[in-house]
Every structure is written in structure tokens, then in C-alpha cells.
Coordinates of C-alpha atoms in Angstrom, one line a residue:
M1 CA -27.9 4.5 -95.8
N2 CA -27.9 6.6 -98.3
G3 CA -30.7 8.9 -98.3
L4 CA -32.1 8.7 -95.2
P5 CA -32.4 11.4 -92.4
T6 CA -30.3 10.0 -89.1
A7 CA -33.5 11.3 -86.8
V8 CA -35.3 7.9 -89.2
L9 CA -31.9 5.5 -88.7
I10 CA -32.1 6.1 -84.2
V11 CA -35.6 6.4 -84.0
W12 CA -35.0 2.5 -86.2
V13 CA -31.8 1.8 -84.0
M14 CA -33.6 2.5 -80.1
C15 CA -37.4 1.3 -81.4
A16 CA -35.0 -2.8 -82.5
L17 CA -33.1 -2.2 -78.9
G18 CA -36.3 -1.6 -76.7
W19 CA -37.8 -5.1 -78.1
G20 CA -35.3 -6.2 -77.5
A21 CA -34.9 -5.6 -73.8
V22 CA -38.2 -5.8 -73.5
Y23 CA -38.1 -9.5 -73.9
L24 CA -34.4 -10.2 -73.0
T25 CA -36.5 -8.8 -69.4
L26 CA -39.4 -10.6 -70.4
R27 CA -37.9 -14.1 -70.3
R28 CA -36.2 -13.4 -67.1
G29 CA -39.0 -12.1 -65.7
L30 CA -42.2 -14.3 -65.9
R31 CA -42.5 -17.5 -64.9
G32 CA -45.3 -20.2 -65.0
P33 CA -48.1 -20.0 -67.9
A34 CA -48.5 -17.0 -69.2
R35 CA -44.7 -17.0 -70.4
G36 CA -45.6 -18.8 -73.5
P37 CA -47.5 -16.8 -74.6
A38 CA -46.5 -13.5 -73.3
L39 CA -43.1 -13.9 -75.2
F40 CA -44.7 -15.4 -78.5
T41 CA -47.2 -11.6 -79.0
H42 CA -43.9 -9.5 -77.7
T43 CA -41.6 -11.6 -80.5
L44 CA -44.9 -11.1 -83.0
T45 CA -45.9 -7.6 -82.7
P46 CA -43.0 -6.2 -85.2
A47 CA -43.7 -8.7 -87.8
S48 CA -47.5 -7.3 -87.2
T49 CA -46.8 -3.5 -87.6
I50 CA -45.9 -4.0 -90.4
L51 CA -48.4 -6.0 -91.7
L52 CA -51.1 -3.6 -90.5
C53 CA -48.7 -1.2 -91.5
S54 CA -48.6 -2.8 -95.4
L55 CA -52.7 -3.4 -96.2
V56 CA -53.1 0.5 -94.8
G57 CA -50.3 2.0 -97.6
F58 CA -49.0 4.4 -95.0
G59 CA -47.8 4.9 -90.7
S60 CA -44.7 3.0 -90.8
L61 CA -42.5 5.5 -89.6
Q62 CA -45.3 6.6 -87.3
S63 CA -45.9 3.6 -85.7
V64 CA -41.9 2.9 -85.0
I65 CA -41.8 5.6 -83.5
V66 CA -45.2 5.1 -81.3
L67 CA -43.5 1.1 -80.7
T68 CA -40.3 2.8 -79.7
A69 CA -41.5 5.2 -77.0
E70 CA -43.9 2.3 -76.1
W71 CA -41.5 -0.2 -74.6
W72 CA -38.8 3.1 -73.3
A73 CA -42.4 4.5 -71.6
L74 CA -42.5 -0.1 -70.3
L75 CA -39.1 -0.3 -68.7
L76 CA -38.6 3.4 -67.0
V77 CA -42.1 2.8 -65.0
T78 CA -41.4 -1.0 -64.1
G79 CA -38.0 0.0 -63.8
L80 CA -36.9 -3.0 -66.3
R81 CA -39.9 -5.8 -64.6
P82 CA -42.2 -5.0 -67.2
E83 CA -44.6 -7.8 -65.0
R84 CA -45.1 -5.2 -62.6
L85 CA -48.3 -3.5 -65.3
V86 CA -49.5 -6.6 -64.0
A87 CA -49.3 -7.3 -60.4
A88 CA -50.9 -6.2 -57.9
G89 CA -51.1 -2.0 -57.9
G90 CA -50.2 -1.8 -61.6
L91 CA -53.3 0.6 -62.7
G92 CA -51.2 3.4 -61.2
R93 CA -48.6 1.8 -63.5
L94 CA -50.6 1.4 -66.3
A95 CA -51.8 4.8 -66.0
A96 CA -48.1 6.2 -66.0
W97 CA -46.5 4.8 -68.8
A98 CA -50.1 5.4 -71.0
A99 CA -48.6 8.7 -70.3
A100 CA -44.9 8.4 -70.5
A101 CA -45.3 6.4 -73.5
A102 CA -48.2 9.9 -74.8
A103 CA -45.7 11.9 -73.6
G104 CA -42.5 10.3 -75.6
T105 CA -44.5 9.3 -79.1
L106 CA -44.8 13.2 -79.1
L107 CA -41.1 14.1 -77.9
A108 CA -40.4 12.2 -80.9
G109 CA -43.0 12.9 -83.3
H110 CA -41.4 16.1 -83.6
L111 CA -38.4 15.7 -83.6
V112 CA -38.3 13.4 -86.0
L113 CA -41.6 14.4 -88.5

């Protein structure tokens, strides 16, 4: 990857690891009728993000930074059990997830961009 900044490679790797970790925890933790749609939607997220950025014409790196922050914040806030985000009493976790994802996005944005 000659000429590509190291920070960008780190963001891509962290994004892939975060996506994989959320996928595995969803696969392990979800049961019942919600499992299929949740896994299908999560599987389509990277491809749909790339497609959206291609259609708009910019923002791919920013989108990867946001996704990375969201996935790692989700794992952090839910204790590696993403299904807790929508469980009873999940509104506090949802707010914590949004705050952690925003903070992670801002921090990573300043470090990378």
C-alpha cells in the first residue's frame, strides 16, 4: 500500500475487526425471529456504505471512521452483547452508545484527517 497513510490503514483494519466482532456477537447472542434480519442487515452495511459513497462521490473515509466508532462503541456499551441495546431498559444504553460513537468519531476524525 505504497503512499497510503498508516492512519487510514489502521482505520480500515479497526473497521473490519469491529464489523467482525459485532457480527460474531450478533450470531452468538440473538435468537428467534430477529436473528435473520439483524444478521442480514449487518452483513449489508459495508457494501451499502461503499455504494452510497460512490453515488454521492465523496465521504468514504469519513463513513468508515463513523462505522468504526459506532461498532466499537456498540461493543463497549453493551458489554459484547449487542442485543442489550434494544432490551428492556435499553434507552440508557442507546444514549450511551450514541454519545460514545460521537466521541469516537470526533477523536478518530481529528487523528486521521
